[in-house]
Short mmCIF file of C-alpha atoms and ligand atoms in Angstrom, two decimals:
data_model
loop_
_atom_site.label_atom_id
_atom_site.label_comp_id
_atom_site.label_asym_id
_atom_site.label_seq_id
_atom_site.Cartn_x
_atom_site.Cartn_y
_atom_site.Cartn_z
CA MET M 1 -70.19 10.50 66.24
CA ALA M 2 -72.09 9.67 69.44
CA ASP M 3 -70.05 8.33 72.34
CA PRO M 4 -69.77 4.56 72.43
CA LEU M 5 -71.51 2.51 75.10
CA ARG M 6 -68.60 0.74 76.79
CA LEU M 7 -69.24 -2.72 78.21
CA GLY M 8 -67.53 -4.64 80.98
CA ILE M 9 -68.37 -8.33 80.65
CA ALA M 10 -68.17 -10.47 83.79
CA GLY M 11 -68.35 -14.17 82.98
CA LEU M 12 -66.99 -15.68 79.79
CA GLY M 13 -68.77 -19.01 79.64
CA THR M 14 -70.94 -19.98 76.70
CA VAL M 15 -73.12 -16.88 76.90
CA GLY M 16 -70.30 -14.41 77.64
CA ALA M 17 -68.28 -15.69 74.69
CA GLY M 18 -71.41 -15.42 72.55
CA VAL M 19 -71.87 -11.77 73.52
CA VAL M 20 -68.23 -10.97 72.69
CA LYS M 21 -68.69 -12.62 69.27
CA ILE M 22 -71.82 -10.61 68.48
CA VAL M 23 -70.23 -7.31 69.56
CA ARG M 24 -67.19 -8.03 67.35
CA ARG M 25 -68.97 -9.46 64.32
CA LYS M 26 -71.99 -7.20 64.19
CA ALA M 27 -70.40 -3.87 65.17
CA LYS M 28 -71.86 -1.99 62.18
CA LEU M 29 -75.35 -3.42 62.53
CA ILE M 30 -75.39 -2.70 66.26
CA GLU M 31 -74.15 0.86 65.75
CA ALA M 32 -76.84 1.50 63.14
CA ARG M 33 -79.57 0.14 65.41
CA ALA M 34 -78.30 1.68 68.65
CA GLY M 35 -77.34 5.03 67.12
CA ARG M 36 -73.89 4.73 68.68
CA PRO M 37 -71.08 2.18 68.77
CA VAL M 38 -71.11 -0.56 71.41
CA THR M 39 -67.61 -1.53 72.52
CA ILE M 40 -66.01 -3.75 75.14
CA SER M 41 -63.50 -2.16 77.52
CA ALA M 42 -62.69 -5.06 79.81
CA VAL M 43 -63.67 -8.61 80.66
CA SER M 44 -63.45 -10.86 83.70
CA ALA M 45 -63.75 -14.60 84.32
CA ARG M 46 -62.45 -17.27 86.68
CA THR M 47 -59.90 -18.64 84.19
CA ARG M 48 -57.88 -16.43 81.89
CA ASP M 49 -56.09 -18.94 79.67
CA LYS M 50 -58.86 -20.81 77.96
CA ASP M 51 -59.87 -21.06 74.31
CA ARG M 52 -63.31 -19.46 74.09
CA GLY M 53 -63.50 -19.47 70.30
CA VAL M 54 -63.14 -15.70 70.13
CA SER M 55 -60.25 -13.30 70.52
CA LEU M 56 -60.18 -11.19 73.67
CA SER M 57 -57.31 -9.05 72.39
CA GLY M 58 -57.98 -5.38 72.80
CA TYR M 59 -59.88 -5.87 76.05
CA ASP M 60 -58.38 -5.33 79.49
CA TRP M 61 -58.54 -8.29 81.85
CA GLU M 62 -59.78 -8.05 85.43
CA ASP M 63 -59.52 -11.01 87.82
CA ASP M 64 -62.02 -9.37 90.14
CA PRO M 65 -65.52 -8.74 88.70
CA VAL M 66 -66.13 -6.03 91.31
CA ALA M 67 -63.08 -4.13 90.07
CA LEU M 68 -64.41 -4.58 86.52
CA ALA M 69 -67.76 -3.15 87.57
CA ARG M 70 -66.10 -0.05 89.04
CA ARG M 71 -63.84 0.83 86.10
CA ASP M 72 -64.16 4.35 84.76
CA ASP M 73 -64.20 3.07 81.18
CA VAL M 74 -67.18 0.76 81.79
CA ASP M 75 -70.66 2.27 81.32
CA LEU M 76 -72.59 -0.98 81.47
CA LEU M 77 -71.84 -4.18 83.39
CA VAL M 78 -72.92 -7.35 81.58
CA GLU M 79 -73.17 -9.91 84.38
CA LEU M 80 -73.01 -13.47 83.05
CA MET M 81 -71.41 -15.33 85.96
CA GLY M 82 -74.54 -16.85 87.52
CA GLY M 83 -75.22 -17.75 91.14
CA SER M 84 -77.78 -16.02 93.30
CA ASP M 85 -75.23 -14.39 95.60
CA GLY M 86 -71.43 -14.24 95.73
CA PRO M 87 -69.48 -12.51 92.96
CA ALA M 88 -72.49 -11.95 90.67
CA LYS M 89 -74.42 -9.99 93.30
CA ALA M 90 -71.31 -8.19 94.56
CA ALA M 91 -70.40 -7.05 91.03
CA THR M 92 -73.99 -6.01 90.27
CA GLU M 93 -74.21 -3.96 93.46
CA ALA M 94 -70.78 -2.41 92.82
CA ALA M 95 -71.79 -1.41 89.30
CA LEU M 96 -75.05 0.18 90.48
CA GLU M 97 -73.27 2.00 93.32
CA ALA M 98 -70.78 3.34 90.78
CA GLY M 99 -73.68 4.67 88.67
CA LYS M 100 -73.57 2.10 85.88
CA ASP M 101 -76.38 0.18 84.22
CA VAL M 102 -76.46 -3.62 84.46
CA VAL M 103 -77.65 -6.33 82.08
CA THR M 104 -77.78 -9.85 83.50
CA ALA M 105 -78.88 -13.37 82.55
CA ASN M 106 -78.97 -14.38 86.21
CA LYS M 107 -82.44 -15.73 87.01
CA ALA M 108 -81.50 -17.04 90.46
CA MET M 109 -80.09 -13.68 91.60
CA LEU M 110 -83.12 -11.80 90.30
CA ALA M 111 -85.71 -14.24 91.64
CA LEU M 112 -84.20 -13.85 95.12
CA HIS M 113 -82.93 -10.26 95.12
CA GLY M 114 -84.44 -8.66 92.00
CA PRO M 115 -86.68 -6.02 93.65
CA ASP M 116 -83.86 -4.85 95.96
CA LEU M 117 -81.37 -4.67 93.10
CA ALA M 118 -83.93 -2.89 90.91
CA ARG M 119 -84.54 -0.37 93.69
CA ALA M 120 -80.76 0.18 94.02
CA ALA M 121 -80.61 0.82 90.26
CA GLU M 122 -83.66 3.06 90.03
CA SER M 123 -82.78 5.17 93.08
CA ARG M 124 -79.64 6.16 91.17
CA GLY M 125 -81.39 6.65 87.84
CA ARG M 126 -79.81 3.47 86.42
CA VAL M 127 -81.42 0.44 84.79
CA LEU M 128 -81.13 -3.27 85.47
CA ARG M 129 -82.40 -5.48 82.65
CA PHE M 130 -82.70 -9.27 82.37
CA GLU M 131 -84.20 -10.45 79.07
CA ALA M 132 -81.69 -13.34 78.88
CA ALA M 133 -82.69 -14.67 82.30
CA VAL M 134 -86.03 -16.01 81.08
CA ALA M 135 -86.50 -18.46 78.20
CA GLY M 136 -83.27 -17.70 76.31
CA ALA M 137 -83.90 -16.10 72.95
CA ILE M 138 -87.63 -15.57 73.48
CA PRO M 139 -88.24 -11.84 74.08
CA VAL M 140 -90.81 -12.56 76.79
CA VAL M 141 -89.63 -9.94 79.30
CA LYS M 142 -89.94 -7.28 76.63
CA ALA M 143 -93.30 -8.67 75.54
CA LEU M 144 -94.68 -8.37 79.07
CA THR M 145 -93.09 -5.07 80.12
CA GLU M 146 -93.57 -3.27 76.82
CA GLY M 147 -95.70 -5.08 74.23
CA LEU M 148 -98.49 -5.90 76.67
CA ALA M 149 -98.12 -2.86 78.92
CA GLY M 150 -101.70 -1.81 78.18
CA ASN M 151 -103.16 -5.10 79.39
CA GLU M 152 -104.26 -6.65 82.64
CA ILE M 153 -102.51 -10.02 82.52
CA ASP M 154 -104.92 -12.91 83.08
CA ARG M 155 -102.40 -15.70 83.07
CA VAL M 156 -98.76 -16.45 82.25
CA LEU M 157 -97.80 -19.99 81.32
CA GLY M 158 -94.61 -21.50 80.10
CA VAL M 159 -92.37 -24.41 79.41
CA MET M 160 -89.19 -22.65 80.45
CA ASN M 161 -86.68 -25.39 81.06
CA GLY M 162 -85.46 -26.95 77.83
CA THR M 163 -83.70 -29.81 79.58
CA CYS M 164 -86.92 -31.00 81.18
CA ASN M 165 -88.84 -30.72 77.93
CA TYR M 166 -86.09 -32.67 76.19
CA ILE M 167 -86.26 -35.40 78.84
CA LEU M 168 -90.05 -35.69 78.76
CA THR M 169 -90.38 -35.70 74.97
CA ARG M 170 -87.46 -38.09 74.52
CA MET M 171 -88.94 -40.49 77.09
CA GLU M 172 -92.13 -40.50 75.03
CA SER M 173 -90.60 -40.80 71.56
CA ALA M 174 -88.05 -43.48 72.48
CA GLY M 175 -90.10 -45.25 75.17
CA LEU M 176 -87.24 -44.84 77.64
CA SER M 177 -87.23 -44.46 81.43
CA TYR M 178 -86.58 -41.17 83.19
CA GLU M 179 -83.24 -42.47 84.51
CA THR M 180 -82.00 -43.48 81.04
CA VAL M 181 -82.90 -40.16 79.44
CA PHE M 182 -81.51 -38.20 82.39
CA ASP M 183 -78.12 -39.89 81.75
CA GLU M 184 -78.44 -39.14 78.04
CA ALA M 185 -79.17 -35.45 78.74
CA ASN M 186 -76.15 -35.36 81.03
CA GLN M 187 -73.91 -36.75 78.28
CA LEU M 188 -75.27 -34.17 75.84
CA GLY M 189 -74.27 -31.43 78.31
CA PHE M 190 -77.88 -30.26 78.75
CA LEU M 191 -77.90 -30.38 82.55
CA GLU M 192 -76.85 -27.57 84.86
CA ALA M 193 -73.82 -28.30 87.09
CA ASP M 194 -76.42 -28.95 89.80
CA PRO M 195 -79.04 -30.98 87.87
CA THR M 196 -81.65 -30.40 90.60
CA LEU M 197 -81.94 -26.86 89.29
CA ASP M 198 -83.30 -28.33 86.06
CA VAL M 199 -85.18 -31.50 86.99
CA GLY M 200 -86.35 -30.16 90.37
CA GLY M 201 -88.14 -27.27 88.63
CA ILE M 202 -86.04 -24.61 90.40
CA ASP M 203 -84.53 -22.98 87.30
CA ALA M 204 -87.94 -22.82 85.63
CA GLY M 205 -89.48 -21.64 88.91
CA HIS M 206 -87.05 -18.70 89.03
CA LYS M 207 -88.14 -17.71 85.52
CA LEU M 208 -91.83 -18.00 86.38
CA ALA M 209 -91.36 -15.86 89.51
CA LEU M 210 -89.75 -13.12 87.40
CA LEU M 211 -92.55 -13.14 84.83
CA ALA M 212 -95.18 -13.10 87.61
CA ALA M 213 -93.47 -10.08 89.20
CA ILE M 214 -93.79 -8.17 85.92
CA ALA M 215 -97.28 -9.42 85.09
CA TYR M 216 -98.75 -8.45 88.46
CA GLY M 217 -96.39 -5.70 89.65
CA VAL M 218 -95.54 -7.50 92.87
CA ARG M 219 -92.58 -8.84 94.83
CA VAL M 220 -92.89 -12.60 94.47
CA PRO M 221 -91.60 -14.50 97.53
CA PHE M 222 -89.68 -17.22 95.72
CA ASP M 223 -89.79 -19.64 98.65
CA GLU M 224 -93.59 -19.67 98.33
CA VAL M 225 -93.68 -20.54 94.63
CA GLU M 226 -95.01 -24.11 94.37
CA LEU M 227 -92.27 -26.25 92.85
CA GLU M 228 -92.41 -29.85 91.76
CA GLY M 229 -89.86 -31.39 89.42
CA ILE M 230 -90.08 -34.14 86.84
CA GLU M 231 -88.14 -36.80 88.77
CA ARG M 232 -91.29 -38.79 89.52
CA VAL M 233 -92.79 -38.66 86.02
CA SER M 234 -92.77 -42.22 84.69
CA ILE M 235 -92.94 -43.57 81.18
CA ASP M 236 -96.23 -45.20 82.27
CA ASP M 237 -97.74 -41.78 82.98
CA ILE M 238 -96.46 -40.39 79.70
CA ARG M 239 -98.06 -43.30 77.81
CA ARG M 240 -101.35 -43.21 79.71
CA ALA M 241 -101.62 -39.45 79.29
CA ARG M 242 -101.05 -39.87 75.56
CA ASP M 243 -103.83 -42.49 75.42
CA LEU M 244 -106.15 -39.84 76.85
CA GLY M 245 -105.03 -37.19 74.32
CA PHE M 246 -102.60 -35.33 76.61
CA ARG M 247 -98.87 -34.76 76.99
CA ILE M 248 -96.99 -34.14 80.20
CA LYS M 249 -95.03 -30.88 80.46
CA LEU M 250 -93.12 -29.18 83.24
CA LEU M 251 -95.45 -26.21 83.12
CA GLY M 252 -95.27 -22.91 84.94
CA VAL M 253 -98.52 -21.10 85.61
CA ALA M 254 -98.99 -17.73 87.30
CA ARG M 255 -102.30 -15.95 87.80
CA MET M 256 -103.76 -13.51 90.28
CA THR M 257 -106.76 -14.99 92.07
CA GLY M 258 -109.18 -13.68 94.69
CA ARG M 259 -107.09 -15.55 97.28
CA GLY M 260 -103.72 -14.21 96.15
CA LEU M 261 -101.06 -15.02 93.58
CA GLU M 262 -100.99 -18.56 92.31
CA ALA M 263 -97.54 -19.43 90.98
CA ARG M 264 -96.57 -23.01 90.42
CA MET M 265 -94.09 -24.96 88.36
CA SER M 266 -95.10 -28.60 88.16
CA PRO M 267 -95.64 -31.50 85.77
CA CYS M 268 -99.08 -30.99 84.20
CA LEU M 269 -101.11 -32.58 81.45
CA VAL M 270 -101.91 -30.34 78.49
CA ARG M 271 -103.94 -31.30 75.45
CA ALA M 272 -101.67 -32.88 72.82
CA ASP M 273 -103.17 -30.78 70.01
CA THR M 274 -102.27 -27.41 71.57
CA PRO M 275 -99.03 -25.47 70.87
CA LEU M 276 -97.76 -26.41 74.36
CA GLY M 277 -98.71 -30.03 73.80
CA GLN M 278 -96.77 -30.10 70.54
CA LEU M 279 -93.59 -28.58 71.93
CA GLU M 280 -90.69 -30.97 71.27
CA GLY M 281 -87.11 -31.24 72.52
CA PRO M 282 -85.23 -28.54 74.40
CA THR M 283 -87.42 -25.74 73.06
CA ASN M 284 -89.20 -23.23 75.32
CA MET M 285 -92.68 -21.74 75.00
CA CYS M 286 -94.26 -18.82 76.82
CA VAL M 287 -97.98 -18.17 76.66
CA LEU M 288 -99.19 -14.73 77.75
CA GLU M 289 -102.87 -13.95 78.16
CA GLY M 290 -103.80 -10.26 78.27
CA ASP M 291 -107.34 -8.97 78.71
CA GLU M 292 -107.07 -6.86 75.54
CA SER M 293 -104.51 -8.81 73.52
CA GLY M 294 -105.91 -12.29 74.00
CA GLN M 295 -103.47 -15.16 73.96
CA ILE M 296 -99.90 -14.66 72.68
CA VAL M 297 -97.69 -17.71 72.10
CA LEU M 298 -93.91 -17.31 71.90
CA ARG M 299 -91.71 -20.27 71.00
CA GLY M 300 -87.94 -20.53 70.67
CA ALA M 301 -84.59 -21.68 71.95
CA GLY M 302 -84.36 -21.39 75.73
CA ALA M 303 -80.62 -21.84 76.08
CA GLY M 304 -77.34 -21.95 74.18
CA GLU M 305 -74.73 -19.47 73.05
CA GLY M 306 -76.45 -17.63 70.21
CA PRO M 307 -80.00 -17.60 71.62
CA THR M 308 -79.02 -16.36 75.09
CA ALA M 309 -76.45 -13.85 73.77
CA SER M 310 -79.17 -12.56 71.41
CA ALA M 311 -81.34 -11.73 74.44
CA VAL M 312 -78.42 -10.05 76.24
CA MET M 313 -77.80 -7.88 73.17
CA SER M 314 -81.44 -6.83 73.06
CA ASP M 315 -81.01 -5.23 76.51
CA VAL M 316 -77.59 -3.79 75.64
CA ILE M 317 -78.92 -2.15 72.47
CA ASP M 318 -81.96 -0.79 74.31
CA ILE M 319 -79.66 0.87 76.85
CA ALA M 320 -77.41 2.20 74.08
CA ARG M 321 -80.50 3.72 72.44
CA GLY M 322 -81.51 5.37 75.69
CA THR M 323 -84.58 3.20 76.23
CA ARG M 324 -84.99 2.99 79.99
CA VAL M 325 -87.66 0.68 81.34
CA SER M 326 -88.11 -0.25 85.01
CA THR M 327 -86.77 -3.73 85.73
CA PHE M 328 -90.21 -5.14 86.58
CA GLY M 329 -92.28 -2.78 84.44
CA VAL M 330 -93.18 -0.51 87.39
CA PRO M 331 -90.70 1.35 89.61
CA ALA M 332 -89.27 -1.10 92.14
CA ASP M 333 -90.47 0.94 95.12
CA GLN M 334 -94.03 0.57 93.82
CA LEU M 335 -93.94 -3.24 93.60
CA GLY M 336 -96.74 -4.52 95.84
CA THR M 337 -96.60 -7.27 98.41
CA VAL M 338 -98.78 -10.27 97.73
CA SER M 339 -100.03 -13.31 99.56
CA MET M 340 -99.51 -16.56 97.73
CA ALA M 341 -102.43 -18.89 97.04
CA ARG M 342 -101.52 -22.55 96.65
CA SER M 343 -103.21 -24.07 93.56
CA ALA M 344 -106.18 -21.77 94.14
CA THR M 345 -107.79 -22.37 90.76
CA PRO M 346 -109.80 -25.59 90.47
CA ALA M 347 -108.77 -27.92 87.66
CA PRO M 348 -109.40 -31.42 86.40
CA TYR M 349 -106.83 -33.95 87.61
CA TYR M 350 -105.37 -37.13 86.16
CA LEU M 351 -105.05 -39.95 88.67
CA ARG M 352 -103.21 -43.20 88.05
CA MET M 353 -103.15 -46.02 90.54
CA GLU M 354 -102.72 -49.76 90.85
CA LEU M 355 -105.65 -51.35 92.67
CA MET M 356 -106.01 -54.81 94.20
CA ASP M 357 -108.05 -56.79 91.71
CA LYS M 358 -110.90 -57.72 94.02
CA PRO M 359 -114.64 -56.99 94.19
CA GLY M 360 -115.51 -53.45 95.27
CA ALA M 361 -111.99 -52.01 94.91
CA LEU M 362 -112.95 -49.44 92.31
CA ALA M 363 -116.14 -48.59 94.20
CA ARG M 364 -114.14 -47.78 97.32
CA ILE M 365 -111.91 -45.36 95.44
CA ALA M 366 -114.95 -43.77 93.78
CA THR M 367 -116.54 -43.38 97.23
CA VAL M 368 -113.44 -41.63 98.65
CA LEU M 369 -113.48 -39.21 95.71
CA GLY M 370 -117.22 -38.66 96.09
CA GLU M 371 -116.89 -37.97 99.83
CA ALA M 372 -114.29 -35.30 99.03
CA GLY M 373 -116.78 -33.71 96.62
CA ILE M 374 -114.85 -34.83 93.53
CA SER M 375 -116.74 -36.01 90.51
CA ILE M 376 -115.26 -38.48 88.02
CA ASP M 377 -115.23 -37.43 84.36
CA ARG M 378 -113.57 -40.46 82.77
CA MET M 379 -112.23 -43.75 84.02
CA ARG M 380 -110.28 -46.54 82.37
CA GLN M 381 -109.00 -49.87 83.64
CA TYR M 382 -106.24 -51.52 81.63
CA GLY M 383 -105.96 -55.23 80.90
CA HIS M 384 -103.53 -57.03 83.18
CA GLU M 385 -102.27 -60.43 84.22
CA ALA M 386 -101.00 -59.73 87.73
CA ASP M 387 -103.35 -59.49 90.73
CA THR M 388 -103.33 -55.69 90.63
CA ALA M 389 -105.20 -53.59 88.10
CA PRO M 390 -103.93 -50.37 86.52
CA VAL M 391 -106.65 -47.72 86.74
CA LEU M 392 -106.82 -44.20 85.31
CA ILE M 393 -109.27 -41.59 86.48
CA VAL M 394 -109.83 -38.10 85.07
CA THR M 395 -111.77 -35.92 87.48
CA HIS M 396 -114.02 -32.99 86.77
CA ARG M 397 -112.64 -29.64 87.94
CA CYS M 398 -111.94 -29.79 91.64
CA ALA M 399 -109.99 -27.88 94.27
CA ARG M 400 -106.48 -29.13 95.04
CA ASP M 401 -107.37 -29.18 98.76
CA ALA M 402 -110.26 -31.56 98.07
CA LEU M 403 -108.00 -33.77 95.99
CA ASP M 404 -105.39 -33.83 98.76
CA ARG M 405 -108.09 -34.91 101.23
CA ALA M 406 -109.12 -37.74 98.92
CA LEU M 407 -105.51 -38.83 98.33
CA ALA M 408 -104.89 -38.87 102.08
CA ALA M 409 -107.95 -41.06 102.64
CA MET M 410 -107.22 -43.55 99.85
CA PRO M 411 -104.72 -45.78 101.74
CA GLU M 412 -107.46 -46.46 104.33
CA THR M 413 -109.51 -48.23 101.65
CA GLY M 414 -107.02 -51.10 101.74
CA VAL M 415 -107.30 -51.55 97.97
CA LEU M 416 -104.30 -49.52 96.78
CA ALA M 417 -101.30 -51.50 95.56
CA THR M 418 -99.21 -48.40 94.83
CA GLU M 419 -99.29 -44.75 95.83
CA PRO M 420 -101.55 -42.89 93.36
CA VAL M 421 -100.01 -40.41 90.92
CA ALA M 422 -101.98 -37.14 90.66
CA LEU M 423 -101.25 -34.59 87.93
CA ARG M 424 -103.12 -31.40 87.21
CA ILE M 425 -104.67 -30.96 83.76
CA GLU M 426 -104.10 -27.37 82.65
CA THR M 427 -106.49 -25.98 80.09
CA VAL M 428 -104.68 -23.71 77.66
N1 LIG Q 501 -80.85 -25.20 82.09
C1 LIG Q 501 -81.80 -24.34 81.46
C2 LIG Q 501 -82.66 -25.15 80.52
C3 LIG Q 501 -81.17 -23.20 80.68
O1 LIG Q 501 -82.46 -26.35 80.37
O2 LIG Q 501 -83.56 -24.58 79.95
C4 LIG Q 501 -80.74 -22.09 81.55
O3 LIG Q 501 -81.79 -21.58 82.33
#
């Protein structure tokens, strides 16, 4: 019988416990698929005495994840602690230095240090894999690195934070405010310990940066990824967008342009009758556009025990089989540098504003847009009783810079009652 692949699992939260359950319950299936047994030698977590819904008997315990990573009876470190630095990075580096492979679900660590860690792995002939770091169960890393390896990638899009999609779709279906649904999501346990990671677009931004690195073979400077969260999306915008045939999504978009890499995670309008527009609840969706393949749409659970552990096991079984793919699809020392292009691609925009209800108000706004070279596609004024008028404008495709110039000039018109809301309309 072939030698077993022996795991050391660092981190026994929801995902870690899920991995232990799969290894125990599906030992025969995994052995058949991997061509060798997959076993667990030792585990590590912050707290030892805790009911995790699975027996840890038969596994050695290590308080220190670095010691776990260095054990002679561990071939592969499964890093499920989280955090961009600290113990997760220390254990990953220790495992690679000791000549072991690493599988991780840690999007923050990879978005900030991925190329360096990948280089550390590859210089020693080891692999570092991260399917579980992006969109939970959806095999999008594999799809990009392997399934679409023969393509130039035109665009990568995704709804990759289930909490935000839950909040936005629940606001719409129940007619509730952002604050109310945020509290509801908190009670349901959907939010990260630091909720800004979810609602500020950071968690989803990490995932987008990782997919962009694979799609374009570059080091993506995470601090230059455009990030905007959903905190300012109002129920009014959700309703008005729906009236126009759109839905609002926290959407990640990456594409290589003549000016550099465009990578942004922001609330966008997408047509309601598209797969992205129809995505409900805490589900994720990744859309990959290859020059040969055309558009591929992947939909599934983006978080949770089974879905995320499923993605971890995909990497573990690949390594057990001997499949060795570079972390970002090309060797880490060949990843290019790239300049980042802020919203380089022109797009139509949705604008909502409250105007003073007086003669010429709308004309002044139209003039500001016209002077910035922005043409109006559609406009709608809603009935009202107060002395301000709600107005919606959909522009033709325009550059974000031009829109920013127009938005900066609007207060000088003296007809704005509120700050305008501007959201990009992404054509998918
Ligand atoms: N908090 C994330 C989400 C899951 O809501 O999708 C982990 O990245």
